[in-house]
Amino acid sequence: MRVLVSIGCDAYEHNVPLGGAEDDARRIFESLTRPEIGEYDARRSRLLLSPSAEMVRAALRDALFSVGRIDTFTFFFAGHGTVRAGSFYMWVRDTQQEAQSMTGLSLSDLFRSLNEAAPGQSNIIIDACESGGLISDLGVLLKSEMLGDVGTPGITLVATSAQNQSAVETDAGGLGTNAILDCIEGRDFIQDTASVLDLVEIGRRISNRLRTEGQSPVVWGLNLYGPPGFCRNPHYGKDPARPLREVMQSWPPSASNITRERYDNLWRAYSSISGEWSARSFSDVIGAALSPIATNPELLAGFVERFRDATLERATLSSDVFRQSQVCAALAVSMLPYIASAEVRCCIDRLVNATGRLLLDAGSALLKHLQRDPFCLLATRGGGISELFYLPIRISKVLGWMGAAPALVNDESRRRESEELFASILQLILEHYSGSIVSMSDAQAPYWAIALSTAARLRLGENADELAGRIFASLTACGGRVARWDIAADSVFNYVLARSQNAYAGVPELVERPNETLTVLLKAAPLLELDEVFDHDLWKLDGVSFAAYLNPVFTEYGGETMNHGRNLAWAIGHDVFRVSDLVRSWPGDAPTPPDSTTAASAVLGALLFPDRTPWFCLEPSC
């Protein structure tokens, strides 16, 4: 039997309250009692939130001595902790500073209980200030009569901070708890050779990770008999290098040397897919791998398709349901410079269609999440004030990617399904996130362009009008001063503060001038028959400059720079007084893609790299 006692204490009668300890304990409990992760018996395990000392002792007595033989016992505590008189104490609700031995939870007492109950394996995790002080209590465990016999119990201890350190709390929970959950839930890779993880190897991993955050975890383990088990290994049997090695080994000898020279870069790009992923870094690596074999279209297409299979498998490890579609899109866009070849074009077609199908899967999963939890688009970590900036961008990305899906799939039934999915997701976003449909950054311009053009083409009526209206209203509310498309993360707070006070004089470098967001809205207005509505409020944007970059070379849509286009610029109250003025001044020879494959790839390029906008999507004939 596997038993867990998870304690989180936020409320204190004799100490300052905390804000995230209860949530940490709850998350640990919910994770480890899942059969596919920890297999701890949910009926016998205990979750205690801000308990008294007596409640803790009663729960430990029940967990350790009333359920028969325990194979694995895990104890988790998050809250205040201190070292006093040579012992470490965990503070619960009624702990008193001057009477900790009587009112606190002593680690020594817990050790004595474990010695008596003798579970096969005991795991103790403490996410509290000064928790490294538990080392002073180890003498209770290290008794000669407890060591060396067959069946000697094993014990592992992890304290997330040193004896003289604080345990850092964030809006997303304790740094130590977050790091542990990343390991046991598979977001952080430890190894894939054993079916279980023990707490020592998890402790080593989080120790390396938390040192960069200013915490020095303490890890200690003793096991003289039998393997120490803590939880299942989510990566067991998933050799992260296998798919990439298979790609390399399947290459013909004539090209193997070229790819092997780039193997390290390919490996880094491949391994990044399951974690923090940059579309630009990934595409740069793929582009460098493709350029030496550009004269051999068959080899080019073969490499990309093999690499696609490996990367899509890797992408399943990501917590982002859109990661597979994004990776597949990046591979399609990387092939754009070679689209003149029939073999490459066929390869891009397959990649584009695969991206559409993957978007359909991701969108279906998102729709279910939205129906079950309307606020699932909110950040699970970080959050806080930053969500005022990043949530609107996240919403625009969802609508942009799902708005592109119908044009990517080559099957009529899937196309209709994608259209219905986009309409359903838009409906739920308008219902639950209407206040967050905001023009915040010019990086949203391509997402708005694709979403609005799709909404217009599908004739979504009031929903399309509300989407465009809310975007336009937020733009007029800030006087057209959206943030730069490439604003640095450490400048976001200053921009949000300036926007809340409508005072931008101190942050002129953070505002996009001219912006493309206004151009997108004015171009979309005729498609949605909102010309007169927008005309009525254009005076609020008097003097705002806006622009468009028209590039006829669509093979450049995946490049870091585009060199063959022309810049167009206007200003409200100077060149444009009504929407019709922009319509009249728009070039009659504005470039359009020569075929649907190029068009779809250019759209994907704009979704991946939001410093370019697919203006052709907003043409009436599109």
JSON list of C-alpha atoms in Angstrom, two decimals, residues 253-390:
[
{"chain": "A", "resi": 253, "resn": "PRO", "atom": "CA", "xyz": [26.06, 8.15, -47.18]},
{"chain": "A", "resi": 254, "resn": "SER", "atom": "CA", "xyz": [26.38, 11.05, -49.61]},
{"chain": "A", "resi": 255, "resn": "ALA", "atom": "CA", "xyz": [24.57, 13.39, -47.23]},
{"chain": "A", "resi": 256, "resn": "SER", "atom": "CA", "xyz": [25.40, 11.94, -43.84]},
{"chain": "A", "resi": 257, "resn": "ASN", "atom": "CA", "xyz": [28.54, 14.03, -43.34]},
{"chain": "A", "resi": 258, "resn": "ILE", "atom": "CA", "xyz": [26.61, 17.25, -43.96]},
{"chain": "A", "resi": 259, "resn": "THR", "atom": "CA", "xyz": [23.98, 16.45, -41.37]},
{"chain": "A", "resi": 260, "resn": "ARG", "atom": "CA", "xyz": [26.40, 15.06, -38.83]},
{"chain": "A", "resi": 261, "resn": "GLU", "atom": "CA", "xyz": [28.26, 18.37, -38.87]},
{"chain": "A", "resi": 262, "resn": "ARG", "atom": "CA", "xyz": [24.99, 19.98, -37.75]},
{"chain": "A", "resi": 263, "resn": "TYR", "atom": "CA", "xyz": [23.94, 17.20, -35.40]},
{"chain": "A", "resi": 264, "resn": "ASP", "atom": "CA", "xyz": [24.52, 19.19, -32.21]},
{"chain": "A", "resi": 265, "resn": "ASN", "atom": "CA", "xyz": [22.34, 22.05, -33.45]},
{"chain": "A", "resi": 266, "resn": "LEU", "atom": "CA", "xyz": [19.68, 19.64, -34.67]},
{"chain": "A", "resi": 267, "resn": "TRP", "atom": "CA", "xyz": [19.72, 17.90, -31.32]},
{"chain": "A", "resi": 268, "resn": "ARG", "atom": "CA", "xyz": [19.28, 21.19, -29.44]},
{"chain": "A", "resi": 269, "resn": "ALA", "atom": "CA", "xyz": [16.41, 22.19, -31.73]},
{"chain": "A", "resi": 270, "resn": "TYR", "atom": "CA", "xyz": [14.84, 18.76, -31.34]},
{"chain": "A", "resi": 271, "resn": "SER", "atom": "CA", "xyz": [15.17, 18.65, -27.56]},
{"chain": "A", "resi": 272, "resn": "SER", "atom": "CA", "xyz": [13.73, 22.17, -27.15]},
{"chain": "A", "resi": 273, "resn": "ILE", "atom": "CA", "xyz": [10.40, 21.07, -28.63]},
{"chain": "A", "resi": 274, "resn": "SER", "atom": "CA", "xyz": [9.10, 19.60, -25.38]},
{"chain": "A", "resi": 275, "resn": "GLY", "atom": "CA", "xyz": [9.94, 22.68, -23.29]},
{"chain": "A", "resi": 276, "resn": "GLU", "atom": "CA", "xyz": [10.55, 26.36, -23.92]},
{"chain": "A", "resi": 277, "resn": "TRP", "atom": "CA", "xyz": [10.44, 26.51, -27.71]},
{"chain": "A", "resi": 278, "resn": "SER", "atom": "CA", "xyz": [11.39, 29.34, -30.06]},
{"chain": "A", "resi": 279, "resn": "ALA", "atom": "CA", "xyz": [10.01, 29.11, -33.59]},
{"chain": "A", "resi": 280, "resn": "ARG", "atom": "CA", "xyz": [12.78, 31.39, -34.87]},
{"chain": "A", "resi": 281, "resn": "SER", "atom": "CA", "xyz": [15.64, 29.41, -33.30]},
{"chain": "A", "resi": 282, "resn": "PHE", "atom": "CA", "xyz": [14.13, 26.14, -34.50]},
{"chain": "A", "resi": 283, "resn": "SER", "atom": "CA", "xyz": [13.66, 27.44, -38.06]},
{"chain": "A", "resi": 284, "resn": "ASP", "atom": "CA", "xyz": [17.19, 28.85, -38.20]},
{"chain": "A", "resi": 285, "resn": "VAL", "atom": "CA", "xyz": [18.62, 25.43, -37.38]},
{"chain": "A", "resi": 286, "resn": "ILE", "atom": "CA", "xyz": [16.42, 23.71, -39.95]},
{"chain": "A", "resi": 287, "resn": "GLY", "atom": "CA", "xyz": [17.31, 26.30, -42.57]},
{"chain": "A", "resi": 288, "resn": "ALA", "atom": "CA", "xyz": [21.03, 25.77, -41.95]},
{"chain": "A", "resi": 289, "resn": "ALA", "atom": "CA", "xyz": [20.57, 22.00, -42.31]},
{"chain": "A", "resi": 290, "resn": "LEU", "atom": "CA", "xyz": [18.63, 22.36, -45.56]},
{"chain": "A", "resi": 291, "resn": "SER", "atom": "CA", "xyz": [20.84, 24.84, -47.41]},
{"chain": "A", "resi": 292, "resn": "PRO", "atom": "CA", "xyz": [23.72, 22.41, -48.23]},
{"chain": "A", "resi": 293, "resn": "ILE", "atom": "CA", "xyz": [21.30, 19.93, -49.83]},
{"chain": "A", "resi": 294, "resn": "ALA", "atom": "CA", "xyz": [19.13, 22.50, -51.61]},
{"chain": "A", "resi": 295, "resn": "THR", "atom": "CA", "xyz": [20.18, 21.23, -55.04]},
{"chain": "A", "resi": 296, "resn": "ASN", "atom": "CA", "xyz": [18.77, 17.76, -54.29]},
{"chain": "A", "resi": 297, "resn": "PRO", "atom": "CA", "xyz": [14.98, 18.18, -53.85]},
{"chain": "A", "resi": 298, "resn": "GLU", "atom": "CA", "xyz": [14.44, 14.49, -53.20]},
{"chain": "A", "resi": 299, "resn": "LEU", "atom": "CA", "xyz": [16.98, 14.48, -50.38]},
{"chain": "A", "resi": 300, "resn": "LEU", "atom": "CA", "xyz": [15.56, 17.76, -49.07]},
{"chain": "A", "resi": 301, "resn": "ALA", "atom": "CA", "xyz": [12.01, 16.42, -48.88]},
{"chain": "A", "resi": 302, "resn": "GLY", "atom": "CA", "xyz": [13.19, 13.12, -47.43]},
{"chain": "A", "resi": 303, "resn": "PHE", "atom": "CA", "xyz": [15.07, 14.78, -44.61]},
{"chain": "A", "resi": 304, "resn": "VAL", "atom": "CA", "xyz": [12.20, 17.08, -43.66]},
{"chain": "A", "resi": 305, "resn": "GLU", "atom": "CA", "xyz": [9.64, 14.27, -43.61]},
{"chain": "A", "resi": 306, "resn": "ARG", "atom": "CA", "xyz": [11.87, 12.04, -41.49]},
{"chain": "A", "resi": 307, "resn": "PHE", "atom": "CA", "xyz": [12.64, 14.91, -39.16]},
{"chain": "A", "resi": 308, "resn": "ARG", "atom": "CA", "xyz": [8.92, 15.73, -38.97]},
{"chain": "A", "resi": 309, "resn": "ASP", "atom": "CA", "xyz": [8.11, 12.25, -37.67]},
{"chain": "A", "resi": 310, "resn": "ALA", "atom": "CA", "xyz": [10.78, 12.57, -34.98]},
{"chain": "A", "resi": 311, "resn": "THR", "atom": "CA", "xyz": [9.82, 16.10, -33.92]},
{"chain": "A", "resi": 312, "resn": "LEU", "atom": "CA", "xyz": [6.09, 15.40, -33.76]},
{"chain": "A", "resi": 313, "resn": "GLU", "atom": "CA", "xyz": [6.78, 12.48, -31.44]},
{"chain": "A", "resi": 314, "resn": "ARG", "atom": "CA", "xyz": [8.89, 14.77, -29.27]},
{"chain": "A", "resi": 315, "resn": "ALA", "atom": "CA", "xyz": [6.17, 17.42, -29.28]},
{"chain": "A", "resi": 316, "resn": "THR", "atom": "CA", "xyz": [3.76, 15.05, -27.54]},
{"chain": "A", "resi": 317, "resn": "LEU", "atom": "CA", "xyz": [5.86, 15.62, -24.38]},
{"chain": "A", "resi": 318, "resn": "SER", "atom": "CA", "xyz": [5.00, 19.33, -24.38]},
{"chain": "A", "resi": 319, "resn": "SER", "atom": "CA", "xyz": [2.21, 20.67, -22.17]},
{"chain": "A", "resi": 320, "resn": "ASP", "atom": "CA", "xyz": [1.19, 22.97, -25.06]},
{"chain": "A", "resi": 321, "resn": "VAL", "atom": "CA", "xyz": [-1.52, 21.25, -27.13]},
{"chain": "A", "resi": 322, "resn": "PHE", "atom": "CA", "xyz": [-0.59, 23.46, -30.09]},
{"chain": "A", "resi": 323, "resn": "ARG", "atom": "CA", "xyz": [3.10, 22.47, -30.07]},
{"chain": "A", "resi": 324, "resn": "GLN", "atom": "CA", "xyz": [2.77, 19.70, -32.68]},
{"chain": "A", "resi": 325, "resn": "SER", "atom": "CA", "xyz": [0.98, 21.99, -35.14]},
{"chain": "A", "resi": 326, "resn": "GLN", "atom": "CA", "xyz": [3.52, 24.77, -34.57]},
{"chain": "A", "resi": 327, "resn": "VAL", "atom": "CA", "xyz": [6.48, 22.46, -35.19]},
{"chain": "A", "resi": 328, "resn": "CYS", "atom": "CA", "xyz": [4.90, 21.04, -38.33]},
{"chain": "A", "resi": 329, "resn": "ALA", "atom": "CA", "xyz": [4.15, 24.57, -39.53]},
{"chain": "A", "resi": 330, "resn": "ALA", "atom": "CA", "xyz": [7.77, 25.60, -38.94]},
{"chain": "A", "resi": 331, "resn": "LEU", "atom": "CA", "xyz": [8.99, 22.72, -41.09]},
{"chain": "A", "resi": 332, "resn": "ALA", "atom": "CA", "xyz": [6.59, 23.69, -43.91]},
{"chain": "A", "resi": 333, "resn": "VAL", "atom": "CA", "xyz": [7.71, 27.33, -43.79]},
{"chain": "A", "resi": 334, "resn": "SER", "atom": "CA", "xyz": [11.38, 26.31, -43.77]},
{"chain": "A", "resi": 335, "resn": "MET", "atom": "CA", "xyz": [10.79, 24.64, -47.14]},
{"chain": "A", "resi": 336, "resn": "LEU", "atom": "CA", "xyz": [9.33, 27.75, -48.78]},
{"chain": "A", "resi": 337, "resn": "PRO", "atom": "CA", "xyz": [12.60, 28.90, -50.44]},
{"chain": "A", "resi": 338, "resn": "TYR", "atom": "CA", "xyz": [12.65, 25.63, -52.42]},
{"chain": "A", "resi": 339, "resn": "ILE", "atom": "CA", "xyz": [8.98, 25.48, -53.42]},
{"chain": "A", "resi": 340, "resn": "ALA", "atom": "CA", "xyz": [9.80, 25.79, -57.12]},
{"chain": "A", "resi": 341, "resn": "SER", "atom": "CA", "xyz": [10.65, 22.08, -57.09]},
{"chain": "A", "resi": 342, "resn": "ALA", "atom": "CA", "xyz": [7.66, 19.79, -57.64]},
{"chain": "A", "resi": 343, "resn": "GLU", "atom": "CA", "xyz": [8.95, 17.32, -55.05]},
{"chain": "A", "resi": 344, "resn": "VAL", "atom": "CA", "xyz": [9.36, 20.04, -52.45]},
{"chain": "A", "resi": 345, "resn": "ARG", "atom": "CA", "xyz": [5.93, 21.47, -53.25]},
{"chain": "A", "resi": 346, "resn": "CYS", "atom": "CA", "xyz": [4.35, 18.06, -52.65]},
{"chain": "A", "resi": 347, "resn": "CYS", "atom": "CA", "xyz": [6.23, 17.81, -49.37]},
{"chain": "A", "resi": 348, "resn": "ILE", "atom": "CA", "xyz": [5.00, 21.26, -48.30]},
{"chain": "A", "resi": 349, "resn": "ASP", "atom": "CA", "xyz": [1.45, 20.26, -49.24]},
{"chain": "A", "resi": 350, "resn": "ARG", "atom": "CA", "xyz": [1.68, 17.27, -46.94]},
{"chain": "A", "resi": 351, "resn": "LEU", "atom": "CA", "xyz": [3.14, 19.37, -44.14]},
{"chain": "A", "resi": 352, "resn": "VAL", "atom": "CA", "xyz": [0.46, 22.05, -44.51]},
{"chain": "A", "resi": 353, "resn": "ASN", "atom": "CA", "xyz": [-2.30, 19.45, -44.49]},
{"chain": "A", "resi": 354, "resn": "ALA", "atom": "CA", "xyz": [-0.74, 17.74, -41.46]},
{"chain": "A", "resi": 355, "resn": "THR", "atom": "CA", "xyz": [-0.59, 21.11, -39.69]},
{"chain": "A", "resi": 356, "resn": "GLY", "atom": "CA", "xyz": [-4.29, 21.61, -40.37]},
{"chain": "A", "resi": 357, "resn": "ARG", "atom": "CA", "xyz": [-5.16, 18.18, -38.95]},
{"chain": "A", "resi": 358, "resn": "LEU", "atom": "CA", "xyz": [-3.00, 18.79, -35.88]},
{"chain": "A", "resi": 359, "resn": "LEU", "atom": "CA", "xyz": [-4.69, 22.16, -35.37]},
{"chain": "A", "resi": 360, "resn": "LEU", "atom": "CA", "xyz": [-8.04, 20.41, -35.56]},
{"chain": "A", "resi": 361, "resn": "ASP", "atom": "CA", "xyz": [-6.93, 18.03, -32.80]},
{"chain": "A", "resi": 362, "resn": "ALA", "atom": "CA", "xyz": [-5.50, 20.85, -30.67]},
{"chain": "A", "resi": 363, "resn": "GLY", "atom": "CA", "xyz": [-8.58, 23.02, -31.17]},
{"chain": "A", "resi": 364, "resn": "SER", "atom": "CA", "xyz": [-10.89, 20.15, -30.23]},
{"chain": "A", "resi": 365, "resn": "ALA", "atom": "CA", "xyz": [-8.90, 19.60, -27.04]},
{"chain": "A", "resi": 366, "resn": "LEU", "atom": "CA", "xyz": [-9.03, 23.33, -26.28]},
{"chain": "A", "resi": 367, "resn": "LEU", "atom": "CA", "xyz": [-12.79, 23.45, -26.86]},
{"chain": "A", "resi": 368, "resn": "LYS", "atom": "CA", "xyz": [-13.31, 20.63, -24.35]},
{"chain": "A", "resi": 369, "resn": "HIS", "atom": "CA", "xyz": [-11.12, 22.45, -21.84]},
{"chain": "A", "resi": 370, "resn": "LEU", "atom": "CA", "xyz": [-13.07, 25.68, -22.34]},
{"chain": "A", "resi": 371, "resn": "GLN", "atom": "CA", "xyz": [-16.37, 23.86, -21.89]},
{"chain": "A", "resi": 372, "resn": "ARG", "atom": "CA", "xyz": [-15.14, 22.17, -18.71]},
{"chain": "A", "resi": 373, "resn": "ASP", "atom": "CA", "xyz": [-13.17, 25.13, -17.33]},
{"chain": "A", "resi": 374, "resn": "PRO", "atom": "CA", "xyz": [-14.07, 28.45, -19.00]},
{"chain": "A", "resi": 375, "resn": "PHE", "atom": "CA", "xyz": [-10.94, 30.12, -17.64]},
{"chain": "A", "resi": 376, "resn": "CYS", "atom": "CA", "xyz": [-8.39, 27.55, -18.77]},
{"chain": "A", "resi": 377, "resn": "LEU", "atom": "CA", "xyz": [-6.64, 30.15, -20.96]},
{"chain": "A", "resi": 378, "resn": "LEU", "atom": "CA", "xyz": [-5.38, 31.92, -17.86]},
{"chain": "A", "resi": 379, "resn": "ALA", "atom": "CA", "xyz": [-1.73, 31.26, -17.03]},
{"chain": "A", "resi": 380, "resn": "THR", "atom": "CA", "xyz": [-1.20, 28.43, -14.56]},
{"chain": "A", "resi": 381, "resn": "ARG", "atom": "CA", "xyz": [2.16, 29.93, -13.57]},
{"chain": "A", "resi": 382, "resn": "GLY", "atom": "CA", "xyz": [3.38, 33.48, -13.33]},
{"chain": "A", "resi": 383, "resn": "GLY", "atom": "CA", "xyz": [0.02, 35.19, -13.76]},
{"chain": "A", "resi": 384, "resn": "GLY", "atom": "CA", "xyz": [-0.54, 38.39, -11.85]},
{"chain": "A", "resi": 385, "resn": "ILE", "atom": "CA", "xyz": [-0.19, 41.73, -13.55]},
{"chain": "A", "resi": 386, "resn": "SER", "atom": "CA", "xyz": [1.61, 40.17, -16.51]},
{"chain": "A", "resi": 387, "resn": "GLU", "atom": "CA", "xyz": [-1.66, 38.49, -17.54]},
{"chain": "A", "resi": 388, "resn": "LEU", "atom": "CA", "xyz": [-3.10, 41.92, -18.35]},
{"chain": "A", "resi": 389, "resn": "PHE", "atom": "CA", "xyz": [-0.58, 41.96, -21.19]},
{"chain": "A", "resi": 390, "resn": "TYR", "atom": "CA", "xyz": [-0.11, 38.32, -22.15]}
]
